[in-house]
Coordinates of C-alpha atoms and ligand atoms in Angstrom, one line a residue:
M1 CA -13.4 25.9 4.0
I2 CA -10.5 27.9 2.6
Y3 CA -8.0 30.2 4.4
R4 CA -6.2 33.0 2.7
Y5 CA -2.6 34.0 3.5
G6 CA -0.1 36.4 2.1
I7 CA 3.6 35.4 1.7
E8 CA 6.7 36.8 0.2
C9 CA 8.6 34.5 -2.1
P10 CA 12.1 34.0 -0.6
G11 CA 13.5 33.7 -4.1
C12 CA 12.2 36.8 -5.9
Q13 CA 10.3 38.7 -3.1
A14 CA 7.1 38.4 -5.2
R15 CA 3.9 38.8 -3.1
L16 CA 2.0 35.6 -3.3
L17 CA -1.6 34.9 -2.1
L18 CA -2.1 31.4 -0.9
R19 CA -5.6 29.9 -0.7
V20 CA -5.3 26.7 1.4
S21 CA -8.2 24.3 1.9
V22 CA -8.8 22.8 5.3
G23 CA -7.7 19.2 5.1
A24 CA -8.3 16.3 7.3
E25 CA -5.4 16.8 9.7
I26 CA -4.7 19.3 12.4
E27 CA -1.3 19.9 10.9
Q28 CA -1.3 19.9 7.1
P29 CA 2.2 20.0 5.4
F30 CA 2.4 21.2 1.8
F31 CA 4.6 23.0 -0.6
V32 CA 4.1 25.4 -3.4
V33 CA 6.3 26.5 -6.3
C34 CA 6.7 30.2 -7.1
G35 CA 5.5 30.7 -10.7
R36 CA 8.0 33.6 -11.3
C37 CA 11.3 32.2 -10.0
H38 CA 10.4 28.5 -9.4
T39 CA 11.5 28.6 -5.8
V40 CA 10.0 25.7 -3.8
I41 CA 8.3 27.1 -0.7
K42 CA 7.4 24.6 2.1
G43 CA 5.0 25.2 4.9
K44 CA 2.1 23.8 6.9
Q45 CA -1.4 24.9 7.9
V46 CA -2.2 24.4 11.5
L47 CA -5.9 24.3 12.5
R48 CA -7.2 25.3 15.9
Y49 CA -10.7 24.9 17.4
E50 CA -10.3 27.0 20.6
P51 CA -11.2 29.7 21.5
H52 CA -12.9 29.8 18.1
P53 CA -12.2 27.8 14.9
G54 CA -9.3 29.1 12.8
A55 CA -6.0 28.3 11.2
R56 CA -2.5 29.7 11.0
L57 CA 0.3 29.3 8.5
E58 CA 3.8 28.3 9.3
M59 CA 6.3 28.7 6.5
E60 CA 9.9 27.3 6.5
S61 CA 11.5 30.2 4.8
A62 CA 8.9 32.6 3.3
K63 CA 7.9 35.8 5.2
L64 CA 4.2 36.1 6.1
I65 CA 2.5 39.2 5.0
D66 CA -1.0 40.5 5.8
P67 CA -3.3 39.5 2.9
Q68 CA -5.4 42.7 3.6
S69 CA -2.4 45.0 3.4
E70 CA -1.7 47.4 0.6
G71 CA -0.2 46.2 -2.7
P72 CA -1.3 43.7 -5.4
F73 CA -0.3 40.0 -5.4
V74 CA 1.8 38.7 -8.2
E75 CA 0.2 35.3 -8.1
T76 CA -2.6 33.4 -6.4
I77 CA -2.0 29.8 -5.5
S78 CA -4.9 27.6 -4.5
L79 CA -4.2 24.2 -3.0
N80 CA -5.9 21.4 -1.1
P81 CA -3.1 19.4 0.7
D82 CA -5.2 16.2 0.5
L83 CA -5.7 16.1 -3.3
P84 CA -3.7 15.9 -6.5
A85 CA -3.6 19.2 -8.4
R86 CA -2.7 20.5 -11.8
R87 CA 0.9 21.7 -11.5
T88 CA 0.6 24.5 -14.0
A89 CA -2.6 26.0 -12.6
T90 CA -1.8 29.1 -10.7
Q91 CA -5.1 31.1 -10.8
M92 CA -8.5 30.0 -9.8
A93 CA -9.7 30.8 -13.4
D94 CA -7.1 28.3 -14.8
E95 CA -8.3 24.9 -15.7
G96 CA -7.7 22.9 -12.5
G97 CA -7.4 26.1 -10.4
S98 CA -9.6 24.5 -7.8
S99 CA -8.2 21.1 -7.0
F100 CA -11.5 19.9 -5.6
L101 CA -13.5 20.8 -8.7
H102 CA -10.8 19.4 -10.9
N103 CA -10.8 16.1 -9.1
A104 CA -14.5 16.0 -9.1
Q105 CA -14.4 16.4 -12.9
L106 CA -11.8 13.7 -13.3
L107 CA -13.6 11.3 -11.0
G108 CA -17.1 11.7 -12.5
T109 CA -19.4 9.2 -11.0
S110 CA -16.6 7.8 -8.7
L111 CA -16.4 11.0 -6.7
V112 CA -18.7 9.8 -3.9
E113 CA -17.0 6.5 -3.7
T114 CA -13.5 8.0 -3.6
M115 CA -14.4 10.4 -0.8
R116 CA -16.1 7.6 1.1
R117 CA -13.0 5.4 0.8
I118 CA -10.8 8.2 2.0
G119 CA -13.1 9.1 5.0
L120 CA -13.6 5.4 5.9
F121 CA -10.0 4.5 6.0
R122 CA -9.2 7.6 8.0
S123 CA -11.9 6.8 10.5
I124 CA -10.9 3.1 10.7
V125 CA -7.3 3.7 11.5
S126 CA -8.0 6.7 13.8
E127 CA -10.5 4.8 15.8
D128 CA -9.2 1.3 15.6
G129 CA -5.5 1.6 14.6
A130 CA -4.3 1.0 18.1
G131 CA -6.7 -1.9 18.5
L132 CA -5.5 -3.5 15.3
R133 CA -1.9 -3.2 16.5
R134 CA -2.8 -4.9 19.7
L135 CA -4.7 -7.6 17.9
G136 CA -1.7 -8.3 15.8
N137 CA 0.6 -8.5 18.8
F138 CA -1.8 -10.9 20.6
Y139 CA -1.8 -13.0 17.5
L140 CA 2.0 -13.1 17.3
N141 CA 2.2 -14.0 21.0
K142 CA -0.5 -16.6 20.5
D143 CA -2.4 -15.0 23.4
W144 CA -5.7 -16.3 22.1
Q145 CA -7.8 -15.1 25.0
R146 CA -6.8 -11.4 24.5
F147 CA -6.9 -11.9 20.7
Q148 CA -10.5 -13.0 21.1
E149 CA -11.4 -10.1 23.4
E150 CA -9.8 -7.5 21.2
G151 CA -11.5 -9.0 18.1
R152 CA -14.9 -8.7 19.8
R153 CA -14.2 -5.2 20.9
L154 CA -13.1 -4.1 17.3
F155 CA -15.7 -6.0 15.2
G156 CA -18.7 -6.6 17.5
K157 CA -21.2 -8.8 15.9
N158 CA -19.0 -9.3 12.8
W159 CA -16.3 -11.0 14.8
P160 CA -16.4 -14.7 13.7
E161 CA -15.6 -16.1 17.2
P162 CA -12.7 -18.4 16.3
K163 CA -12.5 -21.4 18.6
K164 CA -9.9 -23.7 17.2
E165 CA -6.3 -22.8 16.6
W166 CA -6.6 -23.0 12.8
Q167 CA -9.5 -20.5 13.0
Y168 CA -7.3 -18.0 14.8
H169 CA -4.9 -18.1 12.0
D170 CA -7.7 -18.0 9.4
V171 CA -9.2 -14.8 10.8
L172 CA -6.0 -12.7 10.7
P173 CA -6.0 -11.8 7.0
R174 CA -9.7 -11.3 7.1
V175 CA -9.2 -8.7 9.8
F176 CA -6.7 -6.7 7.7
L177 CA -8.8 -7.2 4.6
M178 CA -11.7 -5.5 6.4
A179 CA -9.6 -2.7 7.8
Y180 CA -7.7 -1.9 4.7
H181 CA -10.5 -2.5 2.2
P182 CA -10.9 1.2 1.4
L183 CA -7.4 1.2 -0.1
L184 CA -8.0 -1.8 -2.4
I185 CA -9.1 -1.0 -5.9
G186 CA -9.5 -4.3 -7.7
D187 CA -9.9 -7.9 -6.4
W188 CA -6.4 -9.3 -6.6
F189 CA -6.7 -10.7 -3.1
Q190 CA -9.9 -12.7 -3.7
R191 CA -8.6 -14.1 -7.0
F192 CA -5.2 -14.9 -5.4
V193 CA -6.8 -16.8 -2.5
K194 CA -8.8 -18.9 -4.9
E195 CA -5.9 -19.8 -7.1
W196 CA -3.5 -20.6 -4.2
S197 CA -6.1 -22.8 -2.4
D198 CA -6.9 -24.6 -5.6
F199 CA -3.2 -25.2 -6.2
L200 CA -2.6 -26.5 -2.6
S201 CA -5.3 -29.1 -3.1
S202 CA -4.4 -29.9 -6.7
N203 CA -2.3 -33.0 -5.9
K204 CA -3.7 -35.1 -3.1
A205 CA -0.7 -37.5 -3.3
R206 CA 1.6 -34.7 -2.1
L207 CA -0.3 -33.7 0.9
P208 CA 2.1 -35.3 3.4
E209 CA 5.1 -33.6 1.8
Q210 CA 3.2 -30.3 1.8
R211 CA 2.5 -30.6 5.4
A212 CA 6.1 -31.6 6.2
F213 CA 7.3 -28.5 4.3
A214 CA 4.9 -26.2 6.2
E215 CA 6.0 -27.8 9.5
G216 CA 9.6 -27.2 8.7
L217 CA 9.0 -23.5 8.0
L218 CA 7.0 -23.1 11.2
A219 CA 9.6 -24.9 13.3
E220 CA 12.3 -22.5 12.0
G221 CA 10.2 -19.6 13.2
R222 CA 10.2 -18.3 9.7
V223 CA 6.4 -17.9 9.3
G224 CA 6.0 -16.0 12.5
D225 CA 8.9 -13.6 11.6
L226 CA 7.4 -12.9 8.2
Q227 CA 4.0 -12.3 9.7
R228 CA 5.4 -9.8 12.1
L229 CA 7.1 -8.0 9.2
V230 CA 3.9 -7.9 7.2
L231 CA 1.9 -6.6 10.2
E232 CA 4.6 -3.9 10.6
R233 CA 4.0 -2.8 7.0
F234 CA 0.2 -2.5 7.7
D235 CA 0.9 -0.5 10.8
F236 CA 3.2 1.8 8.8
M237 CA 0.3 2.5 6.4
A238 CA -2.0 3.4 9.3
T239 CA 0.6 5.8 10.7
H240 CA 1.3 7.4 7.3
K241 CA -2.3 7.4 6.1
S242 CA -2.3 11.0 5.0
A243 CA 0.7 10.5 2.8
L244 CA -1.1 7.7 1.0
L245 CA -4.7 8.8 0.9
A246 CA -3.8 12.0 -1.1
A247 CA -3.2 9.7 -4.1
I248 CA -6.4 7.6 -3.8
P249 CA -8.3 9.7 -6.3
A250 CA -5.7 8.9 -8.9
E251 CA -6.8 5.2 -8.7
L252 CA -10.4 6.0 -9.5
Y253 CA -10.3 8.7 -12.2
E254 CA -12.4 7.9 -15.2
D255 CA -10.9 6.3 -18.3
G256 CA -9.8 8.7 -21.1
M257 CA -8.4 11.3 -18.7
E258 CA -4.8 10.1 -19.1
K259 CA -3.6 13.4 -20.5
A260 CA -5.0 15.4 -17.6
I261 CA -3.8 12.9 -15.1
A262 CA -0.2 13.1 -16.4
E263 CA -0.2 16.7 -15.4
L264 CA -1.3 16.1 -11.8
R265 CA 1.1 16.5 -8.9
L266 CA 0.7 16.1 -5.2
P267 CA 1.2 19.2 -3.1
R268 CA 2.9 17.3 -0.3
D269 CA 6.1 15.4 -0.1
D270 CA 6.5 12.1 1.9
F271 CA 9.1 10.5 -0.4
D272 CA 11.6 9.9 2.3
V273 CA 9.3 7.7 4.4
L274 CA 7.3 6.1 1.6
K275 CA 10.3 4.9 -0.4
G276 CA 11.5 2.7 2.5
H277 CA 8.0 1.2 2.7
Y278 CA 8.0 0.4 -1.0
V279 CA 11.4 -1.3 -0.8
D280 CA 10.5 -3.2 2.3
C281 CA 7.3 -4.5 0.8
Y282 CA 9.2 -5.6 -2.3
E283 CA 11.9 -7.4 -0.3
L284 CA 9.3 -9.0 2.0
A285 CA 7.3 -10.3 -0.9
H286 CA 10.4 -12.0 -2.3
R287 CA 11.1 -13.7 1.1
V288 CA 7.5 -15.1 0.9
L289 CA 8.1 -15.9 -2.7
S290 CA 10.6 -18.6 -1.5
I291 CA 7.7 -20.2 0.4
L292 CA 5.5 -20.0 -2.7
V293 CA 8.2 -21.5 -5.0
G294 CA 9.1 -24.1 -2.4
T295 CA 5.5 -25.2 -2.1
I296 CA 5.2 -25.3 -5.9
N297 CA 8.3 -27.6 -6.0
V298 CA 6.7 -29.8 -3.4
V299 CA 3.3 -30.1 -5.1
E300 CA 4.8 -30.7 -8.5
R301 CA 8.0 -32.6 -7.9
G302 CA 7.7 -33.8 -4.3
H303 CA 10.5 -31.7 -2.7
Q304 CA 11.1 -28.0 -2.0
D305 CA 14.6 -28.2 -3.5
S306 CA 13.3 -29.7 -6.8
F307 CA 13.2 -26.8 -9.2
D308 CA 11.5 -26.8 -12.6
A309 CA 14.4 -27.5 -15.0
T310 CA 12.7 -25.9 -18.0
I311 CA 12.4 -22.6 -16.1
C312 CA 16.0 -22.8 -15.0
A313 CA 17.1 -23.5 -18.6
A314 CA 15.0 -20.6 -20.0
L315 CA 16.5 -18.2 -17.5
A316 CA 20.0 -19.4 -18.3
A317 CA 19.3 -19.0 -22.0
K318 CA 18.5 -15.3 -21.3
G319 CA 21.9 -15.0 -19.7
M320 CA 20.8 -15.4 -16.1
N321 CA 23.3 -18.1 -15.2
N322 CA 22.6 -17.6 -11.5
F323 CA 19.5 -19.7 -12.1
K324 CA 21.0 -22.4 -14.4
N325 CA 21.5 -24.7 -11.4
V326 CA 19.5 -24.1 -8.3
P327 CA 20.4 -27.0 -6.0
T328 CA 18.3 -26.0 -2.9
L329 CA 15.6 -23.5 -1.8
A330 CA 18.2 -21.9 0.5
V331 CA 20.5 -21.2 -2.5
F332 CA 17.5 -19.9 -4.4
E333 CA 16.8 -17.4 -1.6
D334 CA 20.3 -15.9 -2.0
R335 CA 19.9 -15.3 -5.8
P336 CA 18.9 -11.9 -7.1
N337 CA 15.2 -11.3 -6.7
G338 CA 14.3 -9.9 -10.1
P339 CA 14.1 -13.1 -12.2
K340 CA 12.6 -15.3 -9.4
R341 CA 9.0 -14.6 -10.5
A342 CA 9.5 -16.9 -13.5
F343 CA 9.1 -19.8 -11.1
L344 CA 5.5 -18.8 -10.4
K345 CA 4.4 -20.2 -13.8
S346 CA 2.1 -22.8 -12.2
V347 CA 0.1 -20.0 -10.5
P348 CA -0.5 -17.6 -13.4
L349 CA -2.6 -15.1 -11.5
C350 CA 0.1 -14.8 -8.8
E351 CA 2.7 -14.3 -11.5
Q352 CA 0.5 -11.7 -13.1
M353 CA 0.1 -9.9 -9.8
W354 CA 3.9 -10.0 -9.3
D355 CA 4.4 -8.3 -12.7
A356 CA 1.7 -5.8 -12.2
L357 CA 2.4 -4.7 -8.6
L358 CA 6.0 -5.5 -7.8
E359 CA 8.0 -3.4 -10.2
R360 CA 11.7 -4.2 -10.1
E361 CA 12.6 -1.0 -12.0
L362 CA 10.6 1.2 -9.5
R363 CA 12.1 -0.7 -6.5
N364 CA 15.6 -0.1 -7.9
A365 CA 14.9 3.5 -8.7
V366 CA 13.5 4.5 -5.3
G367 CA 16.0 2.3 -3.5
H368 CA 18.9 4.1 -5.2
Y369 CA 20.8 6.3 -2.8
G370 CA 20.5 9.3 -5.1
A371 CA 16.7 9.1 -5.7
R372 CA 14.9 12.2 -4.8
H373 CA 11.5 13.8 -5.3
D374 CA 12.1 17.0 -7.3
L375 CA 9.4 19.3 -5.9
Q376 CA 9.7 21.8 -8.8
T377 CA 8.7 19.2 -11.4
G378 CA 6.9 16.7 -9.1
M379 CA 9.1 13.9 -10.6
I380 CA 11.2 11.2 -8.9
I381 CA 14.7 11.9 -10.2
V382 CA 17.3 9.0 -10.3
D383 CA 20.8 9.7 -11.5
G384 CA 19.7 13.0 -12.9
K385 CA 16.9 11.5 -15.0
P386 CA 13.1 11.6 -14.3
H387 CA 11.8 8.1 -13.5
C388 CA 8.1 8.7 -12.9
S389 CA 5.9 11.3 -11.2
Y390 CA 5.8 11.2 -7.4
L391 CA 2.0 10.8 -7.7
E392 CA 2.4 7.6 -9.7
F393 CA 4.9 6.3 -7.2
V394 CA 2.4 6.9 -4.3
V395 CA -0.4 5.1 -6.3
K396 CA 1.9 2.1 -6.7
T397 CA 2.8 2.2 -3.0
I398 CA -0.9 2.0 -2.2
R399 CA -1.2 -1.0 -4.5
M400 CA 1.3 -2.9 -2.3
T401 CA -1.7 -3.4 0.1
H402 CA -2.9 -6.1 -2.3
V403 CA 0.5 -7.8 -2.1
L404 CA 0.6 -7.6 1.7
L405 CA -2.7 -9.2 2.1
C406 CA -1.7 -12.0 -0.3
L407 CA 1.5 -12.6 1.7
L408 CA -0.6 -12.8 4.9
H409 CA -2.7 -15.4 3.2
V410 CA 0.3 -17.6 2.1
L411 CA 1.7 -17.5 5.6
K412 CA -1.7 -18.3 7.1
M413 CA -1.9 -21.4 4.9
C414 CA 1.4 -22.6 6.3
H415 CA -0.2 -22.8 9.8
I416 CA -3.4 -24.3 8.4
Q417 CA -1.6 -27.0 6.5
K418 CA 0.2 -28.0 9.6
L419 CA -2.9 -28.0 11.8
L420 CA -5.4 -29.8 9.6
T421 CA -5.5 -33.3 8.4
D422 CA -7.0 -32.0 5.2
P423 CA -4.7 -29.1 4.4
A424 CA -7.2 -27.1 2.3
P425 CA -10.6 -27.3 4.0
A426 CA -13.5 -25.8 2.1
T427 CA -14.5 -23.7 5.1
A428 CA -11.1 -22.1 5.5
T429 CA -10.7 -21.0 1.9
S430 CA -14.3 -20.1 1.0
V431 CA -14.7 -17.9 4.0
A432 CA -11.3 -16.2 3.4
A433 CA -12.3 -15.3 -0.1
K434 CA -14.8 -12.8 1.1
P435 CA -14.4 -9.8 3.4
L436 CA -16.4 -9.8 6.6
K437 CA -18.5 -7.0 5.2
N438 CA -18.5 -6.2 1.6
R439 CA -18.5 -2.4 1.8
F440 CA -17.8 -1.6 -1.8
K441 CA -18.7 -3.0 -5.2
K442 CA -15.8 -4.8 -6.8
R443 CA -14.0 -3.1 -9.6
K444 CA -11.7 -4.5 -12.3
P445 CA -8.1 -3.5 -11.7
K446 CA -7.1 -0.6 -13.8
K447 CA -4.1 -0.9 -16.0
Ligands
LIG501 ZN1 9.7 33.7 -6.6

């Protein structure tokens, strides 16, 4: 369904015809760029169902004109606020003039799966978003009775009915895996879980020290604080689903479409809210990284403060003298985050994930006070220079979901290590490696 509107460009007074697709939201914000004077024009389409279905356009600065009135239109701009579009397409006849058809072409056989993922995530967070928030709060308050009731209400027959305390902890990442599964392209989480569980049980002689380290973290209240912060990030994603979902197709385009993809831009702008989320996820991951590295130190050298001397020396040789001597884990935490991933050498998949999903350059770029989304070009501009397209940034923001789930798993294992005599029971890890319901076939992560 498409509505047609006439507007007058506030920059050059050109008469423009807008063809706006009906999106998933009642209020659909978007922007267009005048092809003649390059003025950015912001507005939103507001749907109504009563007394009969229809829509109206609200523009920030442009004057509305009757599309049926006399006079030709200088330009026709078609847009679907929920999909990436070709920036240079201004007429329906142009390649990419219809963003839906253009996306269908780029997605090929993945079109159905893409639309299903978008629809599924939207319905999960609309129907169960509040329930998931409650479930998270009952968990953090250790109100196991209400946690159980909410879990049954949300998941019905799929709720695994946890009975012991370690099972309540075990179920939490699985709940979020199931709810956020539509956003996950690739199986980072499953591979991470396996690697971390194997690592935790790799040195039986260190199990008492591992347990003591986990107990210390729990006693400080650190694990609970970090879990709360991770759950807040999940909640943020539910609230800002429309900002994120518009970029989902870009994750699933067919190979060989790179040139076409580089020209795509999103017709909506949520940079101001999403940049904070990206930075928060990055910083949060590095707080949990201290737990990962502390655990590696314990398993390999018997104490959380015992850092790998060869890694310290290698970093110092590269000029990072901050890491030449790291006397304690507390000192490590105060050091700059960028080089810390080098200490993940013993868990190569985790290190790979850190490099692939937690980009220091992007974190610094979007965290820069002068970073902005230039709507005319669709690029993120930092210090006057383009860094990457806004679409690419949103795709990378969606990929943080993999990281958040892995963080939740690491924090869960702290509880489980404390509660169980055998810190890495086969049941806890093998169950966690699978979502409750495997709704989609697994795909290899795209480069
Ligand atoms: Zn104009």
